Coordinates of C-alpha atoms in Angstrom, one line a residue:
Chain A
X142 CA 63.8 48.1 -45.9
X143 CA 62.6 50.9 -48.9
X144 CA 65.1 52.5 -50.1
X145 CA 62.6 55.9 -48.6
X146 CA 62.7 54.4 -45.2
X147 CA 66.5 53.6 -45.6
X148 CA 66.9 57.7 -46.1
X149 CA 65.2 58.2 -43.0
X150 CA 66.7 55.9 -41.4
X151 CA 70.2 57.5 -42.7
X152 CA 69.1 60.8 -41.4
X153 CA 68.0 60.1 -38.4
X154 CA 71.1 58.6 -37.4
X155 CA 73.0 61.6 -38.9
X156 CA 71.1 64.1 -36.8
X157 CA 71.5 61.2 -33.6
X158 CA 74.7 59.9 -33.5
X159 CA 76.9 62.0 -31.3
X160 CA 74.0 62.5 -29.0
X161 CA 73.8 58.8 -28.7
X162 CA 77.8 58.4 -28.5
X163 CA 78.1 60.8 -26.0
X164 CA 75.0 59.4 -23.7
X165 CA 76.6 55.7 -24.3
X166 CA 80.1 57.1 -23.0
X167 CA 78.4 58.6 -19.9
X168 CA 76.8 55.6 -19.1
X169 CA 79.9 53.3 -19.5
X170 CA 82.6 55.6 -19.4
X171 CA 84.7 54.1 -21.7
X172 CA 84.9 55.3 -25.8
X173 CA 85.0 51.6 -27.5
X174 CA 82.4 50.1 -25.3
X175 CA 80.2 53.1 -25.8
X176 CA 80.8 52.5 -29.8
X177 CA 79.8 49.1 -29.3
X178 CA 76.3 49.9 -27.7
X179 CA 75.3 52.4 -30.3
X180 CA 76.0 50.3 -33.2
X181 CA 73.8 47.5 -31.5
X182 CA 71.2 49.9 -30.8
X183 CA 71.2 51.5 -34.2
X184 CA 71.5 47.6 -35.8
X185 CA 68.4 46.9 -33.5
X186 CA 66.9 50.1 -34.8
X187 CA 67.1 49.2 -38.6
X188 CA 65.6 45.9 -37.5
X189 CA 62.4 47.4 -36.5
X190 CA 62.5 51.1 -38.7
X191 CA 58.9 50.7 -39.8
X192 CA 57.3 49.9 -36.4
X193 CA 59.7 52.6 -34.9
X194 CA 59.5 55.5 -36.8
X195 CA 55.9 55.2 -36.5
X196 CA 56.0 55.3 -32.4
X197 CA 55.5 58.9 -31.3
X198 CA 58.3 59.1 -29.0
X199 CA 60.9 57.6 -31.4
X200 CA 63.7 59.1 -29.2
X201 CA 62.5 57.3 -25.8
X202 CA 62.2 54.5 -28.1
X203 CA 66.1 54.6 -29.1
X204 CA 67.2 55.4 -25.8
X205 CA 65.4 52.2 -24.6
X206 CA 66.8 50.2 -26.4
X207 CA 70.6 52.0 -26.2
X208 CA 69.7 51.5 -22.6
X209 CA 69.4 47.9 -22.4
X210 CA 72.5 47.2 -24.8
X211 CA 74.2 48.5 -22.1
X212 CA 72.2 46.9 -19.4
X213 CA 73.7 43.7 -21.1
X214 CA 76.5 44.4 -22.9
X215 CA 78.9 43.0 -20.3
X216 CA 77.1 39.9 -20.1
X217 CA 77.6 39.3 -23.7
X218 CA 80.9 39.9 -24.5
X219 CA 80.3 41.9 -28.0
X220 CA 82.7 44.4 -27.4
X221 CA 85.5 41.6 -28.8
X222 CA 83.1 41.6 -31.9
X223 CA 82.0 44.4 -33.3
X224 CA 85.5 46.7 -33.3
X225 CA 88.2 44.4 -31.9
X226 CA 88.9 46.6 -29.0
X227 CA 89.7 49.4 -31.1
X228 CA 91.5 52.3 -28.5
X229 CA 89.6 55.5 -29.7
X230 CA 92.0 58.5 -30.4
X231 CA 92.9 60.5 -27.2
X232 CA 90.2 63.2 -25.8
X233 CA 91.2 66.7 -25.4
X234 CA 90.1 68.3 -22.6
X235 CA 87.2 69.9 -22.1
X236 CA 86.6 74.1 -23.0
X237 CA 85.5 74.8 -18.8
X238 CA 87.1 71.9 -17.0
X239 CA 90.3 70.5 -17.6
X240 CA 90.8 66.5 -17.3
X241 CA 91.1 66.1 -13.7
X242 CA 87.7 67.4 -13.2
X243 CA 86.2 65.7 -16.4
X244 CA 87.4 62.8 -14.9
X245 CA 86.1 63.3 -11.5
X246 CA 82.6 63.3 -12.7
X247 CA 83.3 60.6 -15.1
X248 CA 84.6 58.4 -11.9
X249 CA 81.6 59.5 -9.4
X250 CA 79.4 58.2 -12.5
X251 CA 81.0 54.9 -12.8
X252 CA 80.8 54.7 -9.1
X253 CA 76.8 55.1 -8.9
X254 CA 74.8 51.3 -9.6
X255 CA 74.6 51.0 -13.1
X256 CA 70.4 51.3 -13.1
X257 CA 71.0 54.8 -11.1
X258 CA 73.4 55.8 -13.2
X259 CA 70.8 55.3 -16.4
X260 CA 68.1 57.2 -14.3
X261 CA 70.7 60.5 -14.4
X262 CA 72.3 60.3 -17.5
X263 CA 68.5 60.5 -19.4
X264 CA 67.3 62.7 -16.9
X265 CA 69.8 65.1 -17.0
X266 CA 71.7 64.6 -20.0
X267 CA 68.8 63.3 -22.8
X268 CA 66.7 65.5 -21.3
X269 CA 64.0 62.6 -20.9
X270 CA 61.1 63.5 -18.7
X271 CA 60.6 61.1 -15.5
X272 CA 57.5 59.8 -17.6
X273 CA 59.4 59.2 -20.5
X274 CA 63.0 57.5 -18.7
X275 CA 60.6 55.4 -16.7
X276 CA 59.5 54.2 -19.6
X277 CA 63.1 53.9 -20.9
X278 CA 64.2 51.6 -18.4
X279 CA 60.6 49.6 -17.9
X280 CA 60.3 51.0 -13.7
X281 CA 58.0 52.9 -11.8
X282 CA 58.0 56.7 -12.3
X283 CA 58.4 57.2 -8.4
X284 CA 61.4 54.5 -9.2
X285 CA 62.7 57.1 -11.2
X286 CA 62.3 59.9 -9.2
X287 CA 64.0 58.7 -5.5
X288 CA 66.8 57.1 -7.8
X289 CA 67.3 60.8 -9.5
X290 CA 67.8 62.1 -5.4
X291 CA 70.0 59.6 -4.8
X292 CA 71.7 59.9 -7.7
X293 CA 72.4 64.1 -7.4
X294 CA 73.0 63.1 -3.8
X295 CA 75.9 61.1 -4.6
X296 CA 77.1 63.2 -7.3
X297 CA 77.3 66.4 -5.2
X298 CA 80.6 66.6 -4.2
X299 CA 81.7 66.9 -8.3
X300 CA 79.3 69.3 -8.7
X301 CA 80.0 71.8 -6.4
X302 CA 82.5 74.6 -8.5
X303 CA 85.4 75.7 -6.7
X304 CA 84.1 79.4 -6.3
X305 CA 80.8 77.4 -4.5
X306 CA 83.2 75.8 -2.5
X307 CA 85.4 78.4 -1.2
X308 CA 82.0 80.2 -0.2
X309 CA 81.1 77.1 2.1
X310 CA 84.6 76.6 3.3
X311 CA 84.5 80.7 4.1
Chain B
X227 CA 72.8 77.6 -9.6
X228 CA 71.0 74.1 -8.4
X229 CA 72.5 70.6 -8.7
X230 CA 69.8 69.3 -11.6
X231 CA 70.9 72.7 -13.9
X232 CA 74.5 72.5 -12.8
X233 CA 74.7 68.8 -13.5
X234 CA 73.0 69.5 -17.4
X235 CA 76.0 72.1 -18.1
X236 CA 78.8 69.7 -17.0
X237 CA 77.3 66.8 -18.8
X238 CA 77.2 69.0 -21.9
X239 CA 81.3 70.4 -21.1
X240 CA 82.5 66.4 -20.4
X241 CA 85.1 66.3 -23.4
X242 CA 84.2 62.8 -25.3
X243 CA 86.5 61.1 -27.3
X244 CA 85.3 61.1 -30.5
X245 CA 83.2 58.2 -32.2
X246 CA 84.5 55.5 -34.5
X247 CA 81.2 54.8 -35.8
X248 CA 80.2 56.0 -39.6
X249 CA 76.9 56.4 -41.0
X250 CA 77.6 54.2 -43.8
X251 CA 78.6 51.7 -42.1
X252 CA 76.2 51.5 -39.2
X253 CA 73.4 51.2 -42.5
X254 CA 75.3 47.9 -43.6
X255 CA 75.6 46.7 -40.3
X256 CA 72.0 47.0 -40.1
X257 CA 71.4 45.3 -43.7
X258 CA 73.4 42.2 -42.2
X259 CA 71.3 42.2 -39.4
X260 CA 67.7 42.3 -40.7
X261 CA 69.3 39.6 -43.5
X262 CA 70.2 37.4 -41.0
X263 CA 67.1 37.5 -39.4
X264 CA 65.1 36.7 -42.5
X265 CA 67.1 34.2 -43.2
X266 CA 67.0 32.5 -39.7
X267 CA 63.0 33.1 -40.0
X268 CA 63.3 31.9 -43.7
X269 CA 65.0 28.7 -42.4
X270 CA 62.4 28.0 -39.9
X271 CA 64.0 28.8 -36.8
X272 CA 66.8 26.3 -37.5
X273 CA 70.2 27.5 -36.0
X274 CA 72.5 28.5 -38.5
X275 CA 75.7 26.5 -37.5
X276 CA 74.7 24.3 -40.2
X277 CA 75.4 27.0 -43.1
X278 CA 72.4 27.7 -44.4
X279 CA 72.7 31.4 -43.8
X280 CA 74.6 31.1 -47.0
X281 CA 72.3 29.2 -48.8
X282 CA 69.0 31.1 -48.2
X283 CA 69.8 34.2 -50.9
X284 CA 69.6 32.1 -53.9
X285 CA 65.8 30.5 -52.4
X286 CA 64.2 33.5 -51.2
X287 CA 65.9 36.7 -54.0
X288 CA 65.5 36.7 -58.1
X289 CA 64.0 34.4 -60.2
X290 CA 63.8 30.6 -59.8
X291 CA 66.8 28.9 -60.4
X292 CA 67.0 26.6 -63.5
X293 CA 66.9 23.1 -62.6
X294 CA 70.7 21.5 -62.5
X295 CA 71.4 19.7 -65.6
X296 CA 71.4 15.5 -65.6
X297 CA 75.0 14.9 -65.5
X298 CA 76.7 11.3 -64.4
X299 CA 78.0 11.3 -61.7
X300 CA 81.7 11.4 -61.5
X301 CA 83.8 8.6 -59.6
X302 CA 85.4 9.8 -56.8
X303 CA 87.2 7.9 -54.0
X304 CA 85.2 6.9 -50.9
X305 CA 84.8 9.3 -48.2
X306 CA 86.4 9.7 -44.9
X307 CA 84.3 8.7 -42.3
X308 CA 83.1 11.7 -41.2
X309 CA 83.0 13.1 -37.3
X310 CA 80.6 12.2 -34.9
X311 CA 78.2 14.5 -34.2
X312 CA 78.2 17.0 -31.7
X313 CA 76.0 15.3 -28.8
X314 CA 74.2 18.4 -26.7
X315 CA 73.4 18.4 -23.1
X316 CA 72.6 20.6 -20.2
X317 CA 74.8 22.0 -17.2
X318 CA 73.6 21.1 -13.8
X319 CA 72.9 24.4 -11.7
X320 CA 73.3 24.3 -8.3
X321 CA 70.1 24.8 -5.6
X322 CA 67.8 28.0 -6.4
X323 CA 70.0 29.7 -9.4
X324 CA 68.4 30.2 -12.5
X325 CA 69.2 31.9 -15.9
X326 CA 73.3 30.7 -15.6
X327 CA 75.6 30.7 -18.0
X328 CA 79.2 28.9 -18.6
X329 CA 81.7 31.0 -19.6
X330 CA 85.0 28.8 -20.2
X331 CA 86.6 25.2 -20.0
X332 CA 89.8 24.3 -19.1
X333 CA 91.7 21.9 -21.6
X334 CA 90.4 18.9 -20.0
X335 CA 87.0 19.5 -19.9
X336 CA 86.9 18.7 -16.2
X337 CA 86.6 22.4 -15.1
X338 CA 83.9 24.6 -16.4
X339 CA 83.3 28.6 -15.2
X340 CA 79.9 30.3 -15.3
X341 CA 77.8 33.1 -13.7
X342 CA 74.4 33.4 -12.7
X343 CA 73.2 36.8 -12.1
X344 CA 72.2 39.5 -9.3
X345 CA 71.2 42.6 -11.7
X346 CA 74.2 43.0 -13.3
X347 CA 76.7 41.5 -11.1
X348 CA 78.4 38.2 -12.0
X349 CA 77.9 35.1 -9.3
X350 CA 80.3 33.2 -9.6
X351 CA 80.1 29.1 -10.5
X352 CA 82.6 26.3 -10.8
X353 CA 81.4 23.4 -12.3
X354 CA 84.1 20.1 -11.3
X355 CA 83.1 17.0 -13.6
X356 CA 79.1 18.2 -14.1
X357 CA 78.8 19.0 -10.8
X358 CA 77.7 22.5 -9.8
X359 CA 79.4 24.7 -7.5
X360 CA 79.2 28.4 -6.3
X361 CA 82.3 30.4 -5.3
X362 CA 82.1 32.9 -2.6
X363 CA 81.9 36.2 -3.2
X364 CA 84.4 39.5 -2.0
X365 CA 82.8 41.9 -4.3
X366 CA 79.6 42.3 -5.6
X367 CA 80.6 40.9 -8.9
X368 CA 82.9 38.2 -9.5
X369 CA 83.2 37.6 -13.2
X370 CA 85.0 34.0 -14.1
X371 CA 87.3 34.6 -17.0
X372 CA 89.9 31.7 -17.2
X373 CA 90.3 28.2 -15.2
X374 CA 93.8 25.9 -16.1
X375 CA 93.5 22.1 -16.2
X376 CA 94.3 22.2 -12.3
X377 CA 91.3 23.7 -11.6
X378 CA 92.7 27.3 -10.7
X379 CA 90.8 30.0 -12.3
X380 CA 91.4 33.9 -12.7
X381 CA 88.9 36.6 -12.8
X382 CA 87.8 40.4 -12.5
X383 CA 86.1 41.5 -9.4
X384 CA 84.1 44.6 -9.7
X385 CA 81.9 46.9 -7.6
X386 CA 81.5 50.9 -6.8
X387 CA 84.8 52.0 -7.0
X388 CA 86.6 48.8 -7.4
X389 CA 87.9 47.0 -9.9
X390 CA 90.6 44.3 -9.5
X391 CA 92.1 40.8 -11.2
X392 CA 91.9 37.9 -8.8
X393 CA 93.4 34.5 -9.0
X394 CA 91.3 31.6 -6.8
X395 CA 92.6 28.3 -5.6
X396 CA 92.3 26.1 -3.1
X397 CA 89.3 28.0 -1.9
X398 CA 90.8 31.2 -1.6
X399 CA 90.7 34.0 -3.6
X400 CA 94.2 36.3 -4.4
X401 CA 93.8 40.1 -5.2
X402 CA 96.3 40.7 -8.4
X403 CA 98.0 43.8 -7.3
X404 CA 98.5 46.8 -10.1
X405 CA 101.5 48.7 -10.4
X406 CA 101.6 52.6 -9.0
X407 CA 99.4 54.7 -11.4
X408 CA 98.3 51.7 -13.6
X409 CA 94.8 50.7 -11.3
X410 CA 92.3 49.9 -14.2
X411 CA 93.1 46.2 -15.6
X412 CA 91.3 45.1 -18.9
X413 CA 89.9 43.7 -20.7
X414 CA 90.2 40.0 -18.9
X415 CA 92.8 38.1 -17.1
X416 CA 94.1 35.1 -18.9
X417 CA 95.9 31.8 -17.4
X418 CA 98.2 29.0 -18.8
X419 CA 98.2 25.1 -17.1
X420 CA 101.3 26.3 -15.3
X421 CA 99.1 29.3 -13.6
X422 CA 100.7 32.1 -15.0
X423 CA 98.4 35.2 -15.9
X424 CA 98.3 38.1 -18.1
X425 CA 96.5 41.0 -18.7
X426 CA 96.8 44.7 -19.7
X427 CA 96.4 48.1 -16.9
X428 CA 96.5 51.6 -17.6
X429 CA 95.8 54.6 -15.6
X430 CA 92.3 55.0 -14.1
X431 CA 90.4 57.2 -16.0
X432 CA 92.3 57.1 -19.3
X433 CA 90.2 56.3 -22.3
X434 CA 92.2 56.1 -24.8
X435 CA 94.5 53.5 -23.8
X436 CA 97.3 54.8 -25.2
X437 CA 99.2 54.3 -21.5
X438 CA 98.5 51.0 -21.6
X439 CA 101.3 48.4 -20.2
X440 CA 101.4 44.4 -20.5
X441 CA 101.2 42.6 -17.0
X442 CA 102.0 38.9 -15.9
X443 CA 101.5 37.6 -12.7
X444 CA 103.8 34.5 -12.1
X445 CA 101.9 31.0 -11.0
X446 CA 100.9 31.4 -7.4
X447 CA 102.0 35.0 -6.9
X448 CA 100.1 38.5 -6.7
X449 CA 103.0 40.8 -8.2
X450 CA 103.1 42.4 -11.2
X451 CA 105.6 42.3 -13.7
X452 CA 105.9 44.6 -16.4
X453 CA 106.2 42.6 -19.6
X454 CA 109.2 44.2 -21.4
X455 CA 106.9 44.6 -24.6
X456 CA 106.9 47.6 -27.1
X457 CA 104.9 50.4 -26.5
X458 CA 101.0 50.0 -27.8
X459 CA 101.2 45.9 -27.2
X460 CA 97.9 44.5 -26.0
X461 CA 98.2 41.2 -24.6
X462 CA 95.5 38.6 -24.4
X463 CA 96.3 35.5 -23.9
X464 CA 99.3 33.6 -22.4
X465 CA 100.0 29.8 -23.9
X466 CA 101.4 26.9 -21.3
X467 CA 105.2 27.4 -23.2
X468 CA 104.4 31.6 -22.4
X469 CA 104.2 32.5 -25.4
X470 CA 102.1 35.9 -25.5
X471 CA 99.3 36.8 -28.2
X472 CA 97.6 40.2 -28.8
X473 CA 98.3 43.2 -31.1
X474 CA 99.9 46.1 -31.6
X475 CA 99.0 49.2 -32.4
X476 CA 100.1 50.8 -35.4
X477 CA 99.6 53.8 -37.1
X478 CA 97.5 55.3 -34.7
X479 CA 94.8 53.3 -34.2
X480 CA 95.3 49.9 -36.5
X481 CA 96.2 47.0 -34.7
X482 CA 98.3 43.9 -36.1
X483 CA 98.2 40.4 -34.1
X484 CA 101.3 39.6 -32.8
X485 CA 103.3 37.0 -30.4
X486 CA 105.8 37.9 -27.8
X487 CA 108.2 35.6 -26.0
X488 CA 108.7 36.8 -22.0
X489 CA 111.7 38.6 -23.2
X490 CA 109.3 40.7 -25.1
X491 CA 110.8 39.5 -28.6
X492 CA 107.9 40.1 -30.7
X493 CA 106.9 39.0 -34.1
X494 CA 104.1 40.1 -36.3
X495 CA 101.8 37.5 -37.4
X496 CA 100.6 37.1 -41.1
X497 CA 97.4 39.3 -42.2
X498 CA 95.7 40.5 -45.1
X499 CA 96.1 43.4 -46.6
X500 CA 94.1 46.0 -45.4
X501 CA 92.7 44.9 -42.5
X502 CA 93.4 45.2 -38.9
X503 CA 94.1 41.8 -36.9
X504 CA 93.8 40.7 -32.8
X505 CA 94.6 37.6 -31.9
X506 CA 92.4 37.1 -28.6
X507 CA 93.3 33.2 -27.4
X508 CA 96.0 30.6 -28.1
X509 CA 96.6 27.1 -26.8
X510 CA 99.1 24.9 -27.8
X511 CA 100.0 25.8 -31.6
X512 CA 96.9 27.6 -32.6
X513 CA 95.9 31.3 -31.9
X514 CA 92.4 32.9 -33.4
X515 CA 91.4 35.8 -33.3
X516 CA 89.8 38.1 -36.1
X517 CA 90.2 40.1 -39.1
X518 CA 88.7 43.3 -39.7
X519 CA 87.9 44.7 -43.1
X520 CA 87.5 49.0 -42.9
X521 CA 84.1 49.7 -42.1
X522 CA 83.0 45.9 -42.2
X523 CA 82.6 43.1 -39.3
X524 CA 85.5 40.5 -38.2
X525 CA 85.7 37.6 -40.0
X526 CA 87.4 34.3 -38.0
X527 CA 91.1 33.7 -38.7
X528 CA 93.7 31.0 -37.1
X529 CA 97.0 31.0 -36.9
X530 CA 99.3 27.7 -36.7
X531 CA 102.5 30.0 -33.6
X532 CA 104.4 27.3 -34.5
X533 CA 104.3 27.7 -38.7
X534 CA 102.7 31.7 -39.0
X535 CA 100.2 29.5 -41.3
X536 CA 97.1 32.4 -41.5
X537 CA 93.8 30.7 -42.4
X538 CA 90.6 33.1 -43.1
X539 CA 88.1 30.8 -41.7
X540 CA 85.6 32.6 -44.2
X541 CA 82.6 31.0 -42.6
X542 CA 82.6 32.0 -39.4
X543 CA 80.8 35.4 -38.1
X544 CA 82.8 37.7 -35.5
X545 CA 86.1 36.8 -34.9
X546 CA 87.4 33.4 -33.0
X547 CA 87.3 33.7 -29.2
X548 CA 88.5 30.2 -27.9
X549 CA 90.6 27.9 -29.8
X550 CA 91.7 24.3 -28.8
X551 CA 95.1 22.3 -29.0
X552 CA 93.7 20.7 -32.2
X553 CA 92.8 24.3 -34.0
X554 CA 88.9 23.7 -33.2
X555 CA 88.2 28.0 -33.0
X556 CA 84.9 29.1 -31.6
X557 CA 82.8 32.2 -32.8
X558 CA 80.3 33.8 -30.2
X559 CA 77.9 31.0 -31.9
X560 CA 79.8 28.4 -34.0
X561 CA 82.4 26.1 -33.8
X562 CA 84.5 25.4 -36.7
X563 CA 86.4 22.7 -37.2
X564 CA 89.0 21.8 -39.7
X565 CA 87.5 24.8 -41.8
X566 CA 83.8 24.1 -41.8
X567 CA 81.0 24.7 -39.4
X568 CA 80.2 21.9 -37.0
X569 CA 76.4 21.8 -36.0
X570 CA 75.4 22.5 -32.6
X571 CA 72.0 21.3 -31.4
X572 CA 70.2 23.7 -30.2
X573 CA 66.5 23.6 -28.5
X574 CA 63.8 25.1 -30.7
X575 CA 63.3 28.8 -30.8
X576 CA 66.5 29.1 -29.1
X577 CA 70.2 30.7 -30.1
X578 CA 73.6 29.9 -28.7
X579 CA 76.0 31.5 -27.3
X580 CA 78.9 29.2 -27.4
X581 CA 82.4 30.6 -24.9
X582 CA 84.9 27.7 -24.5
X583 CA 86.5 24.6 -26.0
X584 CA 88.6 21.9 -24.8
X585 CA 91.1 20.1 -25.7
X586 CA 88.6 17.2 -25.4
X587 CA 85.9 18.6 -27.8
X588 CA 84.0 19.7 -24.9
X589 CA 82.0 23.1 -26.5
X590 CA 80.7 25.1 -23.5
X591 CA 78.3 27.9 -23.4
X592 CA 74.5 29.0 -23.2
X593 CA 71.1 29.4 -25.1
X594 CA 69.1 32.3 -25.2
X595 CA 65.7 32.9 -26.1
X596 CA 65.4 34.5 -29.9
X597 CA 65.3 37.7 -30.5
X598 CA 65.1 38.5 -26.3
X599 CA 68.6 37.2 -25.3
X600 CA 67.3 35.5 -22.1
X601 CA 69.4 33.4 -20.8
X602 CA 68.3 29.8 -20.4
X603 CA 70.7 27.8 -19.1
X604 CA 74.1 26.8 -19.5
X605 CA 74.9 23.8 -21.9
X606 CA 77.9 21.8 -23.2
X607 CA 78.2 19.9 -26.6
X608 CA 80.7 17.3 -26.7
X609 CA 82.0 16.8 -30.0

């Protein structure tokens, strides 16, 4: 790579990388195997700079390919590789929500099949279109859509506050 | 406030535990990557077993190398003869499953583990002297992680809400129960000949790992014990005399391979300054695992339990994953054996991804397609 194209590179990633940490982690729920799929992705991303800083969506781009690193991460076993299992520091909890309820959502995620799970997390968290995430994850844009219902469907019961709660149970 | 909107805002207040990852370091991980691919192309699609990753710089960057000078050629005493050659072949799959791969070998080599797939979800397959089997299934996926020279093997069952360590034998499969509050096992169970298993729990939920507590599960039972180890152990691997390899964490986050007897008397084993060490598998004498440089990838390392011998196997990539009772350690694609790489033959166009080694010389694993990491079958080299 040029040493220009390495300084884009560089600052794309800057700008990126706790987006893409943070979208790993809510795919996969877990801090070292979402390091693991965002240093493949961003290894398979210097691979291919040229072709794919030149795509017009280069963010539907990354997410595709962060997407399918953790499509088959498990079956490849690179999470003993790249950072030796490395326990990242504690998380504190969040400003809104303490841990039970982080956790709660965390758990209903990691309870959803993993290709559902994909469709909500760039829908609703990367903010991909349902053109652009069914072009992340190679399905049908209807795909996408019926597997966004069933994935808010399932998620409901985290989502509702307890204020909206204590109005239904009134 | 609608469920699309409201589940944007939580997304956005879900506290994450903060990345490991550094820009630098993610650059040079990508150098190493598009290097190695140049060389691989540079090399003509050979597999790179053979070392000629290392060669390839001084062809393909600066200017043509002088030609050696005529020298005589010294006397030296005749060679040992050296080892056979690895002989390649592939695994038998059973009726209608494609795309498998085998994941471990017992010491033997009679008993070998593998998966085909259903999306994401292992299917589970036990191979008994070449010949193909599938196990049943009691969870979507049943992931094989460890079979013993009796041809019992442990695993991790997982589906929507469920997660759980199994033992199977004699056709039946044993749920591994967890202790109160510690339900999420990781990373994989791991068995000695005698049938004894190990593996680490923590809370459900907890990231960080920092609750983390050692389990065994005695040959033919589903109980857990606590191991009486230190806090921040991580065990991995359990050897037929019960010895227990892993690390522990130290100052905060590094990690330092270590060995524990049952009574949870611990020792550290020998590293290198500055780096961080896991030992991940041990049979018999030999333990390997890897060696991590700050901000750099894991280089193979061995170590003779019996001596505390440390060997940097320095040409290896990624750290050892499998080790035999002679101190053959595999990589996630090389074996090396008495310090040097030991070709593999692989198909063209084709990479491997070896998994298991036994006792025999039996190298199991599978081949992928380049650069698309299809699986296309499961294959053993007998070396």
């Amino acid at each position: 790579m040029r040493a220009d194209e390495e300084r884009e590179f560089v600052e794309f990633v800057r700008g990126r990388l706790p987006r893409l940490h943070r979208t790993a982690y809510l795919l996969c729920s877990d801090a070292h195997r979402a390091d693991d799929i965002v240093q493949t992705t961003l290894a398979a991303l210097y691979v291919s700079w040229r072709k794919a800083s030149a795509a017009d969506n280069l963010d539907g781009y990354v997410h595709r390919i962060l997407v399918r690193r953790y499509l088959d991460e498990r079956r490849r076993g690179w999470s003993r590789v790249l950072l030796g299992d490395h326990p990242a520091p504690s998380a504190s909890p969040g400003a809104d929500h303490g841990i039970g309820e982080r956790d709660a959502l965390i758990t209903a995620l990691r309870a959803l099949p993993k290709g559902q799970r994909a469709v909500v997390v760039l829908r609703y968290f990367g903010d991909l279109t349902v053109e652009q995430t069914a072009e992340a994850l190679g399905c049908s844009v209807g795909n996408v859509k019926s597997q966004c219902a069933r994935g808010l469907a399932a998620l409901r019961g985290v989502l509702v506050t307890p204020a909206e709660s204590m109005r239904e149970q009134s | 406030m609608n469920d699309e909107q409201n589940l944007r805002d939580r997304f956005e207040e879900i506290s994450v535990p903060p990345t490991r990852l550094e820009v630098d370091a993610l650059v040079e991980v990508g150098r190493r990557r598009a290097f190695r691919r140049r060389s691989w192309q540079a090399a003509g699609g050979v597999a790179l077993a053979t070392g000629l990753l290392v060669a390839v710089p001084t062809l393909v960057i600066g200017d043509p190398a002088p030609p050696p000078p005529v020298v005589a050629a010294p006397t030296t005493p005749a060679k040992p003869t050296p080892p056979k050659a690895c002989k390649a072949a592939t695994l038998r799959m059973p009726a209608g499953v494609t795309g498998a791969s085998a994941n471990g070998v017992d010491p033997s080599g009679r008993y070998v583990i593998g998966h085909y797939f259903k999306g994401q979800d292992f299917q589970p397959l036990l191979w008994t002297d070449g010949k193909p089997g599938k196990l049943p299934l009691e969870a979507p996926s049943m992931q094989l992680t460890s079979v013993n020279v009796n041809g019992v093997v442990a695993g991790l069952a997982e589906g929507p809400n469920l997660q759980y360590a199994f033992r199977y034998e004699n056709g039946r499969y044993t749920r591994l129960r967890t202790p109160p509050g510690l339900g999420w096992v990781y990373p994989y169970p791991a068995m000695n000949a005698a049938g004894d298993i190990v593996i680490n729990a923590k809370p459900e939920g907890e990231s960080s790992g920092e609750n983390t507590v050692g389990l065994l599960y005695k040959a033919g039972t589903s109980a857990p014990i606590k191991l009486p180890l230190p806090a921040n152990s991580y065990v991995y691997d359990i050897t037929d005399d019960g010895t227990i390899v892993g690390a522990l964490k130290k100052d905060g986050v590094n990690k330092t391979a270590y060995a524990w007897d049952r009574n949870g008397r611990g020792r550290e084993l020998k590293s290198v300054p500055g780096t961080t060490s896991i030992v991940y598998s041990a049979e018999g004498d030999w333990a390997t695992g890897g060696l991590w440089p700050k901000n750099g990838d894991a280089t193979p390392a061995r170590w003779n339990l019996r001596t505390g011998e440390l060997t940097q196997l320095k040409t290896g990539e990624g750290p050892g994953l499998a080790v035999n009772s002679d101190g053959w350690v595999l990589t996630t694609n090389e074996l090396i054996r008495d310090g040097a790489n030991v070709a593999l033959p692989t198909p063209a166009n084709q990479e491997i991804r070896t998994q298991g080694v036994s006792g025999s010389g039996l190298v199991v694993g599978h081949t992928v397609t380049v650069g698309k990491n299809a699986i296309t079958g499961p294959r053993t080299w007998q070396c």
